[in-house]
Short mmCIF file of C-alpha atoms and ligand atoms in Angstrom, two decimals:
data_model
loop_
_atom_site.label_atom_id
_atom_site.label_comp_id
_atom_site.label_asym_id
_atom_site.label_seq_id
_atom_site.Cartn_x
_atom_site.Cartn_y
_atom_site.Cartn_z
CA UNK A 16 -16.48 3.77 13.64
CA UNK A 17 -13.49 2.88 15.75
CA UNK A 18 -10.99 0.43 14.31
CA UNK A 19 -9.36 -2.50 16.06
CA UNK A 20 -5.73 -1.89 16.87
CA UNK A 21 -3.41 -3.60 14.37
CA UNK A 22 -0.32 -5.39 15.61
CA UNK A 23 2.13 -6.16 12.79
CA UNK A 24 4.68 -8.62 14.11
CA UNK A 25 8.03 -10.11 13.31
CA UNK A 26 8.88 -8.30 10.09
CA UNK A 27 12.33 -9.13 8.71
CA UNK A 28 12.89 -5.39 8.64
CA UNK A 29 10.90 -2.39 9.81
CA UNK A 30 12.23 0.61 7.88
CA UNK A 31 11.43 3.47 10.23
CA UNK A 32 13.16 6.50 8.63
CA UNK A 33 12.96 8.10 12.04
CA UNK A 34 14.40 11.48 12.92
CA UNK A 35 13.47 13.43 9.78
CA UNK A 36 10.05 14.77 10.73
CA UNK A 37 11.02 18.36 11.43
CA UNK A 38 13.10 19.06 8.29
CA UNK A 39 13.99 17.36 5.00
CA UNK A 40 16.79 14.83 5.14
CA UNK A 41 19.97 15.82 3.28
CA UNK A 42 23.43 14.57 2.33
CA UNK A 43 24.73 11.40 3.94
CA UNK A 44 21.68 11.25 6.25
CA UNK A 45 19.63 10.22 3.22
CA UNK A 46 21.35 6.83 3.49
CA UNK A 47 20.21 6.24 7.08
CA UNK A 48 16.96 4.29 7.14
CA UNK A 49 17.01 3.22 10.82
CA UNK A 50 16.03 -0.41 10.25
CA UNK A 51 14.74 -2.65 13.04
CA UNK A 52 15.32 -6.36 12.42
CA UNK A 53 12.57 -8.69 13.61
CA UNK A 54 10.50 -5.60 14.21
CA UNK A 55 6.89 -4.93 15.12
CA UNK A 56 4.52 -2.00 15.13
CA UNK A 57 1.28 -1.24 16.99
CA UNK A 58 -1.34 0.92 15.24
CA UNK A 59 -4.36 2.35 17.00
CA UNK A 60 -6.88 5.17 16.40
CA UNK A 61 -5.36 5.76 12.98
CA UNK A 62 -1.95 6.49 14.49
CA UNK A 63 1.32 4.72 15.17
CA UNK A 64 1.46 3.95 18.89
CA UNK A 65 4.66 1.91 19.16
CA UNK A 66 7.51 0.74 16.92
CA UNK A 67 10.25 -1.59 18.10
CA UNK A 68 11.63 -5.02 18.35
CA UNK A 69 9.03 -7.80 18.54
CA UNK A 70 9.81 -8.96 22.06
CA UNK A 71 9.68 -5.45 23.40
CA UNK A 72 6.26 -4.74 21.84
CA UNK A 73 4.88 -8.13 22.83
CA UNK A 74 5.76 -7.34 26.41
CA UNK A 75 4.25 -3.85 26.18
CA UNK A 76 0.94 -5.05 24.68
CA UNK A 77 0.60 -8.59 26.08
CA UNK A 78 -2.63 -7.71 27.90
CA UNK A 79 -4.26 -6.24 24.81
CA UNK A 80 -3.42 -8.86 22.19
CA UNK A 81 -6.99 -10.18 22.22
CA UNK A 82 -8.45 -6.87 21.07
CA UNK A 83 -6.01 -6.41 18.17
CA UNK A 84 -5.80 -7.76 14.63
CA UNK A 85 -2.44 -9.49 14.51
CA UNK A 86 -0.63 -9.60 11.16
CA UNK A 87 2.36 -11.86 10.85
CA UNK A 88 4.95 -10.11 8.65
CA UNK A 89 7.62 -12.77 8.93
CA UNK A 90 9.75 -12.89 5.79
CA UNK A 91 8.47 -9.48 4.70
CA UNK A 92 9.41 -5.86 5.27
CA UNK A 93 7.40 -3.00 6.72
CA UNK A 94 7.83 0.63 5.71
CA UNK A 95 5.91 3.93 5.59
CA UNK A 96 3.29 4.40 2.86
CA UNK A 97 4.86 5.94 -0.24
CA UNK A 98 4.21 9.60 -0.96
CA UNK A 99 4.02 10.86 -4.54
CA UNK A 100 4.71 14.62 -4.38
CA UNK A 101 4.12 15.55 -8.05
CA UNK A 102 1.23 14.27 -10.16
CA UNK A 103 -1.17 15.61 -12.77
CA UNK A 104 -3.79 13.17 -11.50
CA UNK A 105 -6.99 14.72 -12.83
CA UNK A 106 -7.25 14.67 -16.63
CA UNK A 107 -9.17 13.11 -19.47
CA UNK A 108 -7.96 11.39 -22.61
CA UNK A 109 -4.81 9.64 -23.64
CA UNK A 110 -1.83 10.58 -25.85
CA UNK A 111 -0.33 7.36 -27.16
CA UNK A 112 -0.40 8.94 -30.64
CA UNK A 113 2.20 11.48 -29.45
CA UNK A 114 4.28 8.70 -27.94
CA UNK A 115 4.51 7.12 -31.38
CA UNK A 116 5.36 10.50 -32.96
CA UNK A 117 8.14 11.02 -30.44
CA UNK A 118 9.49 7.54 -31.15
CA UNK A 119 9.73 8.69 -34.76
CA UNK A 120 11.72 11.77 -33.84
CA UNK A 121 9.30 14.62 -32.99
CA UNK A 122 10.19 16.48 -29.81
CA UNK A 123 7.89 17.11 -26.84
CA UNK A 124 7.97 20.88 -27.44
CA UNK A 125 7.37 20.56 -31.21
CA UNK A 126 4.23 18.57 -30.51
CA UNK A 127 3.07 21.08 -27.89
CA UNK A 128 3.77 24.08 -30.12
CA UNK A 129 1.73 22.47 -32.89
CA UNK A 130 -1.32 22.34 -30.60
CA UNK A 131 -0.79 18.87 -29.12
CA UNK A 132 0.80 18.00 -25.80
CA UNK A 133 -0.70 19.86 -22.84
CA UNK A 134 -3.15 21.55 -25.27
CA UNK A 135 -4.53 18.18 -26.38
CA UNK A 136 -5.17 17.07 -22.79
CA UNK A 137 -6.62 20.50 -22.00
CA UNK A 138 -9.17 20.08 -24.79
CA UNK A 139 -10.15 16.61 -23.55
CA UNK A 140 -10.31 17.77 -19.93
CA UNK A 141 -12.44 20.82 -20.71
CA UNK A 142 -14.88 18.64 -22.63
CA UNK A 143 -15.08 16.02 -19.87
CA UNK A 144 -17.82 16.22 -17.26
CA UNK A 145 -17.06 16.34 -13.56
CA UNK A 146 -18.25 12.70 -13.25
CA UNK A 147 -16.10 11.50 -16.14
CA UNK A 148 -13.00 13.16 -14.66
CA UNK A 149 -13.85 11.75 -11.25
CA UNK A 150 -14.19 8.19 -12.56
CA UNK A 151 -10.99 8.30 -14.65
CA UNK A 152 -8.95 9.84 -11.84
CA UNK A 153 -10.33 7.41 -9.28
CA UNK A 154 -9.07 4.51 -11.37
CA UNK A 155 -5.60 6.05 -11.28
CA UNK A 156 -5.83 6.52 -7.52
CA UNK A 157 -6.77 2.85 -7.07
CA UNK A 158 -3.71 1.92 -9.11
CA UNK A 159 -1.52 4.22 -6.99
CA UNK A 160 -2.82 2.52 -3.85
CA UNK A 161 -2.03 -0.92 -5.24
CA UNK A 162 1.54 0.32 -5.71
CA UNK A 163 1.80 1.32 -2.05
CA UNK A 164 1.13 5.05 -2.42
CA UNK A 165 -0.90 6.50 0.46
CA UNK A 166 -0.63 10.25 -0.30
CA UNK A 167 -0.41 12.08 -3.63
CA UNK A 168 -0.06 15.68 -4.66
CA UNK A 169 -2.38 16.54 -7.58
CA UNK A 170 -2.09 19.54 -9.89
CA UNK A 171 -4.64 21.31 -12.01
CA UNK A 172 -3.37 22.79 -15.29
CA UNK A 173 -5.46 21.03 -17.93
CA UNK A 174 -8.28 23.54 -17.75
CA UNK A 175 -6.59 26.89 -18.41
CA UNK A 176 -9.89 28.73 -17.99
CA UNK A 177 -11.28 29.84 -14.65
CA UNK A 178 -14.13 27.37 -14.83
CA UNK A 179 -12.11 24.39 -16.02
CA UNK A 180 -9.28 24.89 -13.55
CA UNK A 181 -11.81 25.00 -10.72
CA UNK A 182 -13.49 21.86 -12.09
CA UNK A 183 -10.22 19.90 -11.95
CA UNK A 184 -9.51 21.05 -8.41
CA UNK A 185 -13.08 20.28 -7.30
CA UNK A 186 -12.67 16.73 -8.63
CA UNK A 187 -9.47 16.34 -6.59
CA UNK A 188 -11.24 17.70 -3.51
CA UNK A 189 -14.09 15.23 -3.91
CA UNK A 190 -11.69 12.33 -4.43
CA UNK A 191 -9.79 13.36 -1.33
CA UNK A 192 -13.02 12.96 0.63
CA UNK A 193 -14.09 9.64 -0.87
CA UNK A 194 -10.83 7.77 -1.56
CA UNK A 195 -8.50 6.33 1.03
CA UNK A 196 -5.51 8.07 -0.54
CA UNK A 197 -4.94 11.57 0.81
CA UNK A 198 -4.68 14.23 -1.90
CA UNK A 199 -2.79 17.49 -1.51
CA UNK A 200 -3.81 19.93 -4.25
CA UNK A 201 -1.77 22.34 -6.32
CA UNK A 202 -3.16 25.04 -8.58
CA UNK A 203 -1.28 25.07 -11.89
CA UNK A 204 -3.15 27.48 -14.14
CA UNK A 205 0.33 28.38 -15.40
CA UNK A 206 0.84 25.05 -17.14
CA UNK A 207 0.61 26.40 -20.71
CA UNK A 208 -0.47 29.56 -22.52
CA UNK A 209 -3.85 28.74 -24.09
CA UNK A 210 -3.95 29.10 -27.89
CA UNK A 211 -6.08 32.24 -27.99
CA UNK A 212 -3.68 34.09 -25.63
CA UNK A 213 -0.65 33.21 -27.75
CA UNK A 214 -0.33 36.75 -29.08
CA UNK A 215 -0.96 38.33 -25.66
CA UNK A 216 0.48 35.99 -23.04
CA UNK A 217 0.57 38.78 -20.42
CA UNK A 218 -3.23 38.83 -20.53
CA UNK A 219 -3.28 35.17 -19.51
CA UNK A 220 -0.80 35.90 -16.71
CA UNK A 221 -3.22 38.60 -15.51
CA UNK A 222 -6.15 36.20 -15.68
CA UNK A 223 -4.24 33.78 -13.46
CA UNK A 224 -3.31 36.50 -10.99
CA UNK A 225 -6.52 38.49 -10.92
CA UNK A 226 -9.15 35.79 -11.25
CA UNK A 227 -7.92 32.24 -10.92
CA UNK A 228 -5.76 32.54 -7.80
CA UNK A 229 -8.34 34.49 -5.74
CA UNK A 230 -11.12 32.01 -6.66
CA UNK A 231 -8.96 28.95 -5.92
CA UNK A 232 -8.07 30.39 -2.52
CA UNK A 233 -11.59 31.55 -1.69
CA UNK A 234 -12.89 28.01 -2.33
CA UNK A 235 -9.98 26.44 -0.42
CA UNK A 236 -9.06 24.29 -3.41
CA UNK A 237 -5.28 24.25 -3.22
CA UNK A 238 -2.31 24.61 -0.95
CA UNK A 239 0.38 25.11 -3.59
CA UNK A 240 0.85 27.12 -6.78
CA UNK A 241 3.01 25.72 -9.59
CA UNK A 242 4.33 27.21 -12.86
CA UNK A 243 5.83 25.55 -15.95
CA UNK A 244 8.85 27.87 -16.17
CA UNK A 245 10.26 26.89 -19.55
CA UNK A 246 11.38 28.56 -22.77
CA UNK A 247 8.26 29.16 -24.89
CA UNK A 248 5.93 28.65 -21.92
CA UNK A 249 6.28 30.95 -18.86
CA UNK A 250 9.42 33.09 -18.52
CA UNK A 251 11.20 33.40 -15.17
CA UNK A 252 9.75 36.93 -14.86
CA UNK A 253 6.19 35.76 -15.49
CA UNK A 254 6.73 32.78 -13.20
CA UNK A 255 7.99 35.05 -10.41
CA UNK A 256 4.91 37.28 -10.72
CA UNK A 257 2.49 34.37 -10.66
CA UNK A 258 4.21 32.65 -7.75
CA UNK A 259 4.47 35.82 -5.68
CA UNK A 260 0.81 36.63 -6.35
CA UNK A 261 -0.12 33.13 -5.17
CA UNK A 262 2.10 33.48 -2.13
CA UNK A 263 0.34 36.72 -1.18
CA UNK A 264 -2.89 34.72 -1.16
CA UNK A 265 -1.35 31.93 0.93
CA UNK A 266 -0.43 29.47 -1.85
CA UNK A 267 3.07 28.03 -1.44
CA UNK A 268 5.25 28.12 -4.56
CA UNK A 269 6.49 25.16 -6.58
CA UNK A 270 8.17 25.28 -10.00
CA UNK A 271 8.49 22.97 -13.00
CA UNK A 272 12.09 24.08 -13.42
CA UNK A 273 14.76 23.57 -16.09
CA UNK A 274 13.04 20.51 -17.55
CA UNK A 275 13.84 20.91 -21.22
CA UNK A 276 16.34 23.78 -21.36
CA UNK A 277 18.38 25.60 -18.71
CA UNK A 278 16.21 28.61 -17.89
CA UNK A 279 17.05 29.82 -14.39
CA UNK A 280 14.24 27.84 -12.74
CA UNK A 281 16.42 26.47 -9.94
CA UNK A 282 17.75 29.99 -9.23
CA UNK A 283 14.22 31.40 -9.17
CA UNK A 284 13.07 28.67 -6.78
CA UNK A 285 15.90 29.52 -4.38
CA UNK A 286 15.36 33.27 -4.71
CA UNK A 287 11.67 33.17 -3.82
CA UNK A 288 11.98 30.32 -1.28
CA UNK A 289 9.86 27.83 -3.22
CA UNK A 290 8.92 24.64 -1.40
CA UNK A 291 10.29 22.64 -4.32
CA UNK A 292 11.79 22.88 -7.78
CA UNK A 293 10.78 19.89 -9.86
CA UNK A 294 12.43 18.14 -12.86
CA UNK A 295 15.82 19.99 -12.85
CA UNK A 296 17.18 17.97 -15.76
CA UNK A 297 19.08 20.99 -17.08
CA UNK A 298 19.50 22.96 -13.85
CA UNK A 299 22.76 24.90 -13.51
CA UNK A 300 25.29 24.06 -10.84
CA UNK A 301 24.85 27.60 -9.49
CA UNK A 302 21.08 27.13 -9.23
CA UNK A 303 21.50 23.81 -7.45
CA UNK A 304 23.93 25.32 -4.95
CA UNK A 305 21.45 28.12 -4.30
CA UNK A 306 18.73 25.51 -3.71
CA UNK A 307 20.96 23.68 -1.22
CA UNK A 308 21.69 26.93 0.65
CA UNK A 309 18.01 27.81 0.84
CA UNK A 310 16.74 24.30 1.63
CA UNK A 311 14.61 24.06 -1.53
CA UNK A 312 13.56 20.48 -2.20
CA UNK A 313 14.49 19.03 -5.59
CA UNK A 314 11.70 16.75 -6.82
CA UNK A 315 13.17 14.42 -9.44
CA UNK A 316 11.06 12.61 -12.01
CA UNK A 317 13.16 9.86 -13.56
CA UNK A 318 10.23 8.33 -15.44
CA UNK A 319 9.77 11.56 -17.38
CA UNK A 320 13.38 11.65 -18.55
CA UNK A 321 13.11 8.03 -19.67
CA UNK A 322 9.78 8.57 -21.40
CA UNK A 323 11.02 11.72 -23.17
CA UNK A 324 14.19 9.80 -24.06
CA UNK A 325 16.44 12.48 -22.65
CA UNK A 326 19.28 12.67 -20.17
CA UNK A 327 18.23 12.35 -16.51
CA UNK A 328 18.64 14.82 -13.68
CA UNK A 329 21.90 14.24 -11.85
CA UNK A 330 20.45 13.12 -8.54
CA UNK A 331 23.84 11.95 -7.27
CA UNK A 332 25.38 15.39 -7.71
CA UNK A 333 22.38 17.12 -6.13
CA UNK A 334 22.51 14.95 -3.01
CA UNK A 335 26.27 15.50 -2.77
CA UNK A 336 25.69 19.26 -3.02
CA UNK A 337 23.27 19.03 -0.08
CA UNK A 338 20.01 19.57 -1.99
CA UNK A 339 17.17 17.67 -0.25
CA UNK A 340 15.79 15.24 -2.84
CA UNK A 341 12.39 13.61 -3.32
CA UNK A 342 11.25 11.50 -6.26
CA UNK A 343 7.90 11.23 -7.99
CA UNK A 344 6.05 9.66 -10.91
CA UNK A 345 4.96 12.98 -12.50
CA UNK A 346 1.90 10.89 -13.47
CA UNK A 347 0.45 12.63 -16.55
CA UNK A 348 -0.75 11.59 -20.02
CA UNK A 349 2.12 13.16 -21.97
CA UNK A 350 5.52 12.78 -20.39
CA UNK A 351 5.01 10.06 -17.78
CA UNK A 352 1.84 7.95 -17.90
CA UNK A 353 2.69 5.79 -14.89
CA UNK A 354 1.50 5.34 -11.30
CA UNK A 355 4.46 3.29 -10.12
CA UNK A 356 6.54 4.84 -7.37
CA UNK A 357 8.36 1.48 -6.93
CA UNK A 358 9.52 1.78 -10.55
CA UNK A 359 10.64 5.37 -9.92
CA UNK A 360 12.76 4.09 -7.03
CA UNK A 361 14.35 1.58 -9.40
CA UNK A 362 15.05 4.33 -11.92
CA UNK A 363 16.49 6.60 -9.23
CA UNK A 364 19.15 3.94 -8.65
CA UNK A 365 19.62 2.83 -12.25
CA UNK A 366 19.60 6.22 -13.98
CA UNK A 367 20.36 8.94 -11.40
CA UNK A 368 23.18 7.38 -9.42
CA UNK A 369 21.20 7.11 -6.19
CA UNK A 370 21.52 4.29 -3.67
CA UNK A 371 18.57 2.08 -2.58
CA UNK A 372 18.56 3.89 0.77
CA UNK A 373 18.42 7.32 -0.88
CA UNK A 374 15.63 6.16 -3.19
CA UNK A 375 13.56 5.10 -0.16
CA UNK A 376 14.21 8.34 1.73
CA UNK A 377 13.20 10.25 -1.42
CA UNK A 378 9.88 8.43 -1.71
CA UNK A 379 8.84 8.66 1.92
CA UNK A 380 10.00 11.28 4.39
CA UNK A 381 11.46 13.70 1.84
CA UNK A 382 8.48 13.28 -0.49
CA UNK A 383 6.29 14.16 2.50
CA UNK A 384 8.34 17.31 3.11
CA UNK A 385 7.98 18.24 -0.57
CA UNK A 386 4.26 18.70 0.16
CA UNK A 387 4.71 20.07 3.69
CA UNK A 388 3.49 16.88 5.39
CA UNK A 389 6.76 15.68 6.92
CA UNK A 390 5.46 16.17 10.45
CA UNK A 391 2.53 13.82 9.80
CA UNK A 392 3.58 11.09 7.37
CA UNK A 393 6.68 9.62 5.67
CA UNK A 394 8.21 7.73 8.61
CA UNK A 395 7.18 5.13 11.17
CA UNK A 396 7.32 7.06 14.41
CA UNK A 397 5.01 7.26 17.39
CA UNK A 398 2.25 9.83 16.86
CA UNK A 399 2.39 9.80 13.07
CA UNK A 400 -0.48 8.72 10.82
CA UNK A 401 -0.72 4.92 10.52
CA UNK A 402 0.12 4.78 6.79
CA UNK A 403 2.05 1.53 6.60
CA UNK A 404 3.10 -0.98 3.93
CA UNK A 405 3.93 -4.65 4.22
CA UNK A 406 5.99 -5.70 1.22
CA UNK A 407 6.93 -9.06 -0.24
CA UNK A 408 10.68 -8.64 0.09
CA UNK A 409 13.20 -10.19 2.47
CA UNK A 410 15.09 -6.91 2.80
CA UNK A 411 14.75 -3.38 1.44
CA UNK A 412 17.51 -3.82 -1.13
CA UNK A 413 15.33 -6.35 -2.94
CA UNK A 414 12.90 -3.52 -3.73
CA UNK A 415 15.52 -1.93 -5.96
CA UNK A 416 17.04 -5.18 -7.20
CA UNK A 417 13.77 -6.63 -8.58
CA UNK A 418 13.11 -3.75 -10.89
CA UNK A 419 9.67 -3.17 -12.34
CA UNK A 420 8.15 -5.42 -9.69
CA UNK A 421 5.36 -4.29 -7.39
CA UNK A 422 6.11 -5.84 -3.99
CA UNK A 423 2.98 -4.52 -2.29
CA UNK A 424 1.28 -7.11 -0.08
CA UNK A 425 -0.68 -4.99 2.42
CA UNK A 426 -1.46 -1.27 2.58
CA UNK A 427 -2.75 0.25 5.78
CA UNK A 428 -4.12 3.77 5.46
CA UNK A 429 -4.79 5.75 8.64
CA UNK A 430 -4.95 2.50 10.61
CA UNK A 431 -7.25 0.62 8.21
CA UNK A 432 -6.27 -2.25 5.90
CA UNK A 433 -7.15 -1.09 2.37
CA UNK A 434 -5.02 -3.51 0.29
CA UNK A 435 -4.62 -7.14 1.30
CA UNK A 436 -2.67 -9.84 -0.57
CA UNK A 437 -1.99 -7.22 -3.25
CA UNK A 438 -5.73 -6.63 -3.84
CA UNK A 439 -7.94 -3.66 -3.08
CA UNK A 440 -10.49 -4.23 -0.31
CA UNK A 441 -13.82 -2.66 -1.18
O1 LIG B 521 5.64 17.69 -15.57
N1 LIG B 521 6.19 19.76 -18.22
C1 LIG B 521 5.08 20.10 -17.92
N2 LIG B 521 4.12 19.37 -17.38
C2 LIG B 521 4.10 17.94 -17.30
C3 LIG B 521 3.71 17.32 -18.58
C4 LIG B 521 2.33 17.60 -18.93
C5 LIG B 521 1.85 16.98 -20.21
O2 LIG B 521 2.64 16.72 -21.14
O3 LIG B 521 0.65 16.78 -20.28
C6 LIG B 521 5.40 17.43 -16.75
O4 LIG B 521 6.18 16.74 -17.42
FE1 LIG B 522 4.74 17.73 -13.90
#
């Protein structure tokens, strides 16, 4: 079915983020949003065909106005669909009991080591049917879309058996086909050591390398391979082995690095040329410098730091060191049960010393690069996918100023309106 062209006109601001499609944006360039005042955009065949000032586009398309759906964006802003580059989208169950325990002083790792945490969600996810996981995850995707997110990365890691890991990834694959949000999948069998491998963790590492990775690749279920490199979980040596094994099968490495304790995760990411190192709350200055030198994206998760009631990653310092930065929700039932990228942008400013411009760059073009999609999405440029938001805000700084507010008015995914007046179209 071919779609009518969409002509969005007269936006107060069109935030284009142009110029960053070939490589992640770093340093002072993260502040350059390339805003067009009184701007317009023409979308056709699922792609962006023209972006510019309203008069210019009106002149260019005056003979085709009748065949287009015209949307008046006066008083609003237009920007690229948000990209969430780090989620644990597919899971079952809920862990509000642990939230209460943590409020009373238990730590995240204490709860996990006592069989809760990731292990609790693993139990619920293993027990859930494919359909149940599909339905629960779809609800989360709908909520992401209502918050202006048009692409998410989704990790496995709550199965921890061959069968259950594949089930999680199959659910993500099915949702990618049926839902308007695009899903980029990551295999994360190395999310925790399952209880019955506790005495022989190397055996679990071998299971990941010898069985899980080949099956995931054979069934084309993931593009990335991630490891929770953390004291008491996977050591840097084990993480290196798992990531290199994945790489040899074509899976690109990502790392949950230095989240709870400094553990050499940032250094490892730089050494093996990971696509991204995520969390980085306790990353060393040396590791961060190595990441900057090797162009490894830092994916920062400010909601997780808040929810675990711990000190944030120093986003300001990382940007100043030249590390390319993206931000994400880390959506998961334990350390960040949220779907709100707009809130993460607020937190990036309020808790990590980032500017509104840097927060936007981190949620669009750099987030796209964090999942190797920077050439296709993340900015409003001719030829890119027509993933476009119209937001209730007079200028982009209001997005950061009204914190905790969802400004989403309209979401256009691949040239089709999927959210209108803040509501999902079915
Ligand atoms: O990114 N730290 C490891 N993984 C997730 C949390 C998973 C969970 O607690 O269920 C994270 O924070
Ligand atoms: Fe995570």
